[in-house]
Amino acid sequence: MALPKRQTDIGPPKYDQFIPPVIKKNYGKWKYHEVLSGGTMVHVAESGDKLYTVRVASPRILSTETIREICDMSEKYCDGYLRFTTRNNVEFLVSDQSKVDPLVAELKAKKYSVGGIGPRVSNVVHTQGWVHCHSACTDASGLVKAIMDDLYEYFTTKELPNKVRLAVACCVNMCGAVHCSDIAVVAVHRKVPTINHELVPKVCEIPTTVASCPTSAIRPNPKDKSVTINEDKCMYCGNCFTVCPPIDIHKPEEDGVAIVVGGKIGSLRTNPKFSKLAIPFFYNEPPRWPKVVAAIKNILEVYAKNARKHERVGEWIERIGWEDFFNLTGIEFTFQHIDDFTFARDTFRTSAAFKYSR
Amino acid sequence: MSGKYKTPMLDELEKGPWPSFVTEIKKAAKKSSMADDELGQLEKSYKTKRGYWKHGGIVGVLGYGGGVIGRYSSLPEEFPGIAQFHTVRINQTSGFFYTAKALKMICDIWDKYGSGLTNMHGSTGDLVLLGTTTENLEAIFAEYSSRGWDLGGSGSAMRTPSCCVGPGRCEWSCIDTLDITYALTQEFQDELHRPAFPYKFKIKTAGCAVDCVAAIARADLSIIGTWKGNIQIDQAEVKKYADSGMNINAEIIDMCPTECMSYDGKTLKINDVQCNRCMHCIAKMTKALRPGKEKGATLLVGSKAPIVVGSLLSWVIVPFIKVEAPYTELKTLIRSMIEWWDDTAKPRERIGEVLEIKGLRPFLEHIGVPPQPQQVKEPRKDPFFFWSESDFKK
């Protein structure tokens, strides 16, 4: 069958074709919203019109079969209008209030997870992992599934002092907002990569490979038409592997994940913050990474117990001090916690006023 | 087609209440041997604790340099269905709004030419189609583009811009994030499809400082809506919050970072010249408080993930700019920013890294923005500062 005629540089279709009439009518004229339950909210316009949103979790990897099922439900309850959130939740945009409860009932009957709105854990921003990425040193989807099975009630019903944003990155490239999340997992390598000197000259451009190293640990090795790596300088980022695959960064028995905490994006109350290291390493334990899951739950519950209302994880930690964060969570402080990279000197304590370890 | 592989480890991840990605792969595997081989290889990864994907390989569609990411299994004999398993990035709609009809069309084409697996959505924002062959790429592009859908960005190029829900469904949005994103995506079509930059360049637009699209952490250019003038107060609604049990002093007044608010049990007062527009009070009392009437945006530049010299958050460059269609001033400024970066950067250097090396001054001079205290947290501490000839002419 002949293919239709291709077009180039047309860009995406304009958004206004996909928004329901209630949005078209009240575009930019919303007055307020109310959270009705863990997974439903209503937006009220200046005109008095109302738009109900029902939010469900998604594993981000969706089959066309599931997308069609979601589409069918949106046709049944909200004239086919739906959207996705920046955290990969699905949102049904319902104009008719009488259809909200039946939609929620059908979603629950079909085992969809309704939740993620308000001071709760929303969906986990995450990366491809072993499912589809060349540089992954863990599986992001599997970690997310294991973590969220355990924290499930914090998505659907239970409230926290404020929202808690989780993320999982399957390597330090961090194709997600791991570096500014309340609690996040980042997979790390811990060993200097192994160089295949036979393949490097055939596959790699030496100057690009040398230039790829952020710590200048890579030098040309003219004898082998390859490169050498200064082991003292390498911090295992894997950037060289991306430009030169024969430099193999994978060491399955020594790769694993770290947990970072206290980041945020919004400017509410305090400035946006980077996440900082809480636990430097866990071995990969597929399929359910039980130690990682337990560690995250511990941090979340210590936060829930100790933080003031509206405090994000990072704000709570800054109020009590990092030394007390380690006290309360029982997490061991190690050499890895002391920064020795780009911004190190700004993190050393310059005052004798601090709290003791208990 | 499905069921070629025993997957005891992955089967564990079909248990429990959270939606399972394994179930999704199995659903696709009922119709696609590619998805079934993906399942088989993934089970092997779970056993051996390593991935089996090879990086890159240039593949794409005629006339474009991006939008498709080549992906190959490193075990093609063992898993022939995923010997080629490329990613196709479809440029999403502004705010991720869809109709069932449009999504079903996208699914129909993808079932015909690919694995039936997707990411809704990728980290940058694209609607990601996961797994097809080189041979099918032109057909996929013809099918989608003829129906009004184009490819997103990849490689050293303008990446697909994205935004929060904005005026579509949010009372706080100070700018039309959906329209700005659509307009900028159309403006930079050539830069998006034909990589010619030193490295990637991402634009994200958030309607306010809550920043639901993580613009400040994940975009080379972060456009964040804000306002000038007084926060609009509805005292009757303030009273309703108090009556319904909110401790306004503890939850609002005491948590204001600039201590510019007061509440005597009757009237809420804000000293607006001291307000830094952080959004806390507005977000917690959305019925009572609304942003000021003069709307615009702050432009910040430079954020990125850690590779390679550490994570960066974006820095304030333009404290306030009006952003209204057709966005001529904004577009001109962005082109000027990119021009400076393109002339200054080494390959694979993001604009934030170049700014750190070169300093803000040459950049600000190039784009024609004066130095302002809003651009820094504090002035320099050390007495080592440079003078230019132009500084002596005053």
Short mmCIF file of C-alpha atoms in Angstrom, two decimals, chain A residues 1 3-15 17-19 23 26-28 30-34 41 43 46 51 53 57-68 71-72 74-75 80-86 88 91 93 113 123 125-126 128 130-134 136 139 141-142 144-145 148-149 152 155 162-163 172-177 179-180 212 214 235 237 239 242-243 248 250 252-253 265-269 272-274 284 286-289 309-311 341-343, chain B residues 9 12-13 15-21 24 27 30-31 38 42 45-46 48-51 53-55 61-62 64 71 85 87 91-100 102-104 107-108 110-113 116-123 130 138-139 141-143 145-146 148-150 165 167-172 176 178-179 182 185-186 189 193-194 209-214 216-218 251 255 257 278-280 283-284 286-287 290 304-313 348 356:
data_model
loop_
_atom_site.label_atom_id
_atom_site.label_comp_id
_atom_site.label_asym_id
_atom_site.label_seq_id
_atom_site.Cartn_x
_atom_site.Cartn_y
_atom_site.Cartn_z
CA MET A 1 0.00 0.00 0.00
CA LEU A 3 2.40 5.61 1.95
CA PRO A 4 0.78 8.98 2.53
CA LYS A 5 2.80 12.05 1.56
CA ARG A 6 5.27 13.07 4.26
CA GLN A 7 5.52 16.63 5.57
CA THR A 8 8.55 18.18 7.29
CA ASP A 9 9.00 20.88 9.91
CA ILE A 10 5.32 21.15 10.74
CA GLY A 11 5.90 20.86 14.50
CA PRO A 12 3.33 19.35 16.84
CA PRO A 13 -0.40 19.89 16.29
CA LYS A 14 -1.68 22.95 18.14
CA TYR A 15 -2.85 22.22 21.66
CA GLN A 17 -7.52 20.95 19.22
CA PHE A 18 -7.21 18.73 22.28
CA ILE A 19 -8.67 20.77 25.11
CA ILE A 23 -11.18 24.75 29.12
CA ASN A 26 -12.39 29.42 30.68
CA TYR A 27 -8.83 29.47 29.34
CA GLY A 28 -6.67 31.58 31.65
CA TRP A 30 -9.49 29.83 36.53
CA LYS A 31 -10.21 31.15 39.99
CA TYR A 32 -9.25 28.40 42.41
CA HIS A 33 -9.10 24.64 42.86
CA GLU A 34 -9.91 22.22 45.63
CA MET A 41 -9.71 17.72 42.32
CA HIS A 43 -10.95 23.65 39.24
CA GLU A 46 -14.43 32.92 37.32
CA LEU A 51 -13.60 21.04 35.65
CA THR A 53 -9.72 15.96 37.27
CA ALA A 57 -0.73 6.34 38.16
CA SER A 58 1.07 5.00 35.12
CA PRO A 59 4.24 2.91 34.90
CA ARG A 60 5.28 5.31 32.07
CA ILE A 61 6.00 2.30 29.87
CA LEU A 62 2.56 1.84 28.37
CA SER A 63 1.41 -0.69 25.78
CA THR A 64 -0.90 0.49 23.03
CA GLU A 65 -3.48 -1.89 24.53
CA THR A 66 -3.50 0.04 27.82
CA ILE A 67 -3.52 3.42 26.06
CA ARG A 68 -6.61 2.28 24.12
CA CYS A 71 -8.93 6.25 25.75
CA ASP A 72 -12.11 4.15 25.90
CA SER A 74 -12.13 8.88 28.58
CA GLU A 75 -14.68 8.55 25.77
CA GLY A 80 -12.38 11.62 25.05
CA TYR A 81 -10.42 14.40 26.76
CA LEU A 82 -7.37 13.47 28.78
CA ARG A 83 -3.85 14.60 29.49
CA PHE A 84 -0.62 13.41 31.03
CA THR A 85 1.21 15.22 33.82
CA THR A 86 4.89 16.13 33.87
CA ASN A 88 3.67 10.76 33.89
CA GLU A 91 -5.54 12.76 34.04
CA LEU A 93 -10.68 15.85 32.37
CA SER A 113 -4.33 3.50 41.05
CA ASN A 123 4.29 9.29 40.44
CA VAL A 125 9.97 10.43 37.55
CA HIS A 126 12.37 7.83 36.18
CA GLN A 128 14.82 3.81 30.94
CA TRP A 130 17.88 -2.01 31.55
CA VAL A 131 14.64 -1.82 29.53
CA HIS A 132 16.19 0.38 26.87
CA CYS A 133 19.39 2.23 27.82
CA HIS A 134 23.04 1.53 27.00
CA ALA A 136 22.08 1.95 32.76
CA ASP A 139 16.64 -0.94 36.22
CA SER A 141 11.19 0.70 36.20
CA GLY A 142 11.76 -2.23 38.56
CA VAL A 144 9.93 2.31 40.90
CA LYS A 145 7.53 -0.63 40.99
CA MET A 148 5.66 2.33 45.02
CA ASP A 149 4.17 -1.05 45.94
CA TYR A 152 1.24 2.75 47.89
CA PHE A 155 -0.02 7.81 46.79
CA ASN A 162 3.91 18.36 52.10
CA LYS A 163 4.22 16.68 48.73
CA VAL A 172 24.60 9.64 36.65
CA ASN A 173 23.36 11.08 33.34
CA MET A 174 20.11 11.52 35.30
CA CYS A 175 17.54 11.82 32.52
CA GLY A 176 15.04 12.86 35.20
CA ALA A 177 14.91 15.49 37.94
CA HIS A 179 19.20 16.10 41.27
CA CYS A 180 16.34 18.21 42.69
CA SER A 212 34.93 13.54 27.37
CA PRO A 214 35.47 15.75 33.30
CA MET A 235 35.19 9.07 39.39
CA CYS A 237 30.86 8.82 35.55
CA ASN A 239 30.96 9.71 30.04
CA THR A 242 29.12 7.00 25.94
CA VAL A 243 31.58 8.35 23.35
CA ASP A 248 33.47 -0.65 29.44
CA HIS A 250 29.84 -1.93 33.56
CA PRO A 252 27.66 -5.85 37.40
CA GLU A 253 28.88 -7.16 40.76
CA ILE A 265 12.14 22.60 42.35
CA GLY A 266 9.67 25.24 43.46
CA SER A 267 10.61 28.55 45.08
CA LEU A 268 7.94 28.28 47.77
CA ARG A 269 9.32 29.42 51.14
CA PRO A 272 15.14 25.43 44.80
CA LYS A 273 17.68 22.94 46.14
CA PHE A 274 19.85 20.13 44.90
CA ASN A 284 21.55 -4.16 42.95
CA PRO A 286 16.59 -7.36 41.52
CA PRO A 287 13.75 -7.95 41.23
CA ARG A 288 12.69 -5.95 44.31
CA TRP A 289 15.73 -4.20 45.82
CA LYS A 309 3.21 21.11 58.16
CA HIS A 310 4.16 22.43 54.68
CA GLU A 311 7.88 21.66 55.12
CA PHE A 341 34.18 17.41 43.66
CA THR A 342 33.37 20.77 42.06
CA PHE A 343 31.56 22.53 44.90
CA MET B 9 12.17 -12.58 38.13
CA GLU B 12 7.61 -10.94 40.68
CA LEU B 13 7.09 -7.37 39.46
CA LYS B 15 2.55 -8.59 41.96
CA GLY B 16 1.50 -5.69 44.19
CA PRO B 17 -0.86 -2.73 43.70
CA TRP B 18 1.29 -0.28 41.69
CA PRO B 19 0.82 -0.59 37.90
CA SER B 20 3.36 -2.99 36.45
CA PHE B 21 5.61 -2.18 33.50
CA GLU B 24 2.67 -3.66 29.85
CA LYS B 27 0.57 -7.03 26.72
CA LYS B 30 0.99 -10.76 22.73
CA LYS B 31 1.11 -8.98 19.36
CA GLU B 38 12.57 -7.26 24.89
CA LEU B 42 15.20 -7.84 30.32
CA SER B 45 19.43 -8.34 32.73
CA TYR B 46 17.65 -9.04 35.98
CA THR B 48 23.04 -10.87 35.42
CA LYS B 49 22.53 -7.30 36.72
CA ARG B 50 23.63 -5.57 33.53
CA GLY B 51 22.08 -4.03 30.45
CA TRP B 53 21.99 -2.31 24.75
CA LYS B 54 24.50 -0.78 22.38
CA HIS B 55 24.73 2.95 22.13
CA VAL B 61 14.59 9.99 8.40
CA LEU B 62 15.56 11.80 5.22
CA TYR B 64 16.34 15.30 9.57
CA ARG B 71 19.30 1.30 19.69
CA PHE B 85 15.03 -1.50 18.60
CA THR B 87 13.32 5.01 19.68
CA ASN B 91 6.73 15.94 19.52
CA GLN B 92 4.03 16.01 22.21
CA THR B 93 1.29 18.62 22.41
CA SER B 94 1.73 21.63 24.70
CA GLY B 95 0.69 20.57 28.21
CA PHE B 96 0.32 16.90 27.14
CA PHE B 97 -3.35 17.39 26.17
CA TYR B 98 -4.81 14.68 23.91
CA THR B 99 -8.09 13.35 22.66
CA ALA B 100 -8.86 9.64 22.63
CA ALA B 102 -5.69 11.24 18.38
CA LEU B 103 -4.10 8.75 20.77
CA LYS B 104 -5.83 5.79 19.14
CA CYS B 107 -1.47 3.57 18.63
CA ASP B 108 -2.78 2.14 15.33
CA TRP B 110 2.66 2.21 16.11
CA ASP B 111 1.15 -1.29 16.24
CA LYS B 112 1.67 -1.56 12.49
CA TYR B 113 5.33 -0.51 12.46
CA GLY B 116 3.54 -1.48 20.61
CA LEU B 117 5.49 -0.10 23.58
CA THR B 118 5.63 3.58 24.45
CA ASN B 119 6.82 6.00 27.08
CA MET B 120 4.10 8.48 27.98
CA HIS B 121 6.31 10.56 28.12
CA GLY B 122 10.09 10.85 27.87
CA SER B 123 11.99 13.01 30.34
CA LEU B 130 9.96 2.40 21.95
CA GLU B 138 10.44 6.43 6.68
CA ALA B 139 7.02 4.81 6.72
CA PHE B 141 7.44 9.37 9.58
CA ALA B 142 5.16 9.54 6.51
CA GLU B 143 2.21 8.12 8.45
CA SER B 145 3.61 13.67 9.56
CA SER B 146 0.82 13.32 7.00
CA GLY B 148 -0.06 16.45 11.48
CA TRP B 149 2.47 14.97 13.94
CA ASP B 150 6.19 15.73 13.70
CA VAL B 165 -0.54 22.87 32.24
CA PRO B 167 -3.77 28.67 31.72
CA GLY B 168 -5.39 25.44 30.51
CA ARG B 169 -6.18 24.46 34.10
CA CYS B 170 -4.33 26.54 36.67
CA GLU B 171 -5.28 29.73 38.46
CA TRP B 172 -1.66 30.64 39.21
CA ASP B 176 0.40 31.39 28.50
CA LEU B 178 0.92 26.34 26.27
CA ASP B 179 1.01 29.00 23.58
CA TYR B 182 3.82 25.97 20.75
CA THR B 185 8.58 24.94 18.93
CA GLN B 186 7.36 26.31 15.59
CA GLN B 189 11.84 23.81 13.73
CA HIS B 193 15.35 18.76 13.43
CA ARG B 194 18.88 19.44 12.18
CA ALA B 209 7.44 29.67 40.70
CA VAL B 210 5.84 26.37 41.77
CA ASP B 211 7.48 25.16 38.54
CA CYS B 212 5.57 21.93 37.84
CA VAL B 213 7.72 21.27 34.76
CA ALA B 214 11.03 21.54 36.68
CA ILE B 216 14.69 25.66 36.82
CA ALA B 217 16.47 22.31 37.09
CA ARG B 218 16.15 20.75 33.66
CA GLU B 251 0.98 28.17 58.23
CA MET B 255 6.41 30.59 56.76
CA PRO B 257 10.42 33.84 53.66
CA CYS B 278 7.76 32.66 46.16
CA MET B 279 4.12 31.40 45.82
CA HIS B 280 3.79 29.82 49.29
CA ALA B 283 -0.57 28.12 46.88
CA LYS B 284 -1.89 27.51 50.39
CA THR B 286 -5.68 29.84 46.60
CA LYS B 287 -9.21 31.14 47.11
CA ARG B 290 -4.00 35.74 43.60
CA LYS B 304 21.37 20.65 33.67
CA ALA B 305 21.98 17.24 35.21
CA PRO B 306 25.42 16.32 36.64
CA ILE B 307 27.26 15.20 33.49
CA VAL B 308 29.96 16.32 33.44
CA VAL B 309 31.07 18.91 36.01
CA GLY B 310 28.14 18.75 38.39
CA SER B 311 24.45 19.67 38.38
CA LEU B 312 23.43 23.25 37.80
CA LEU B 313 20.25 25.17 38.55
CA ARG B 348 29.44 18.91 24.24
CA GLU B 356 30.63 29.30 34.41
#
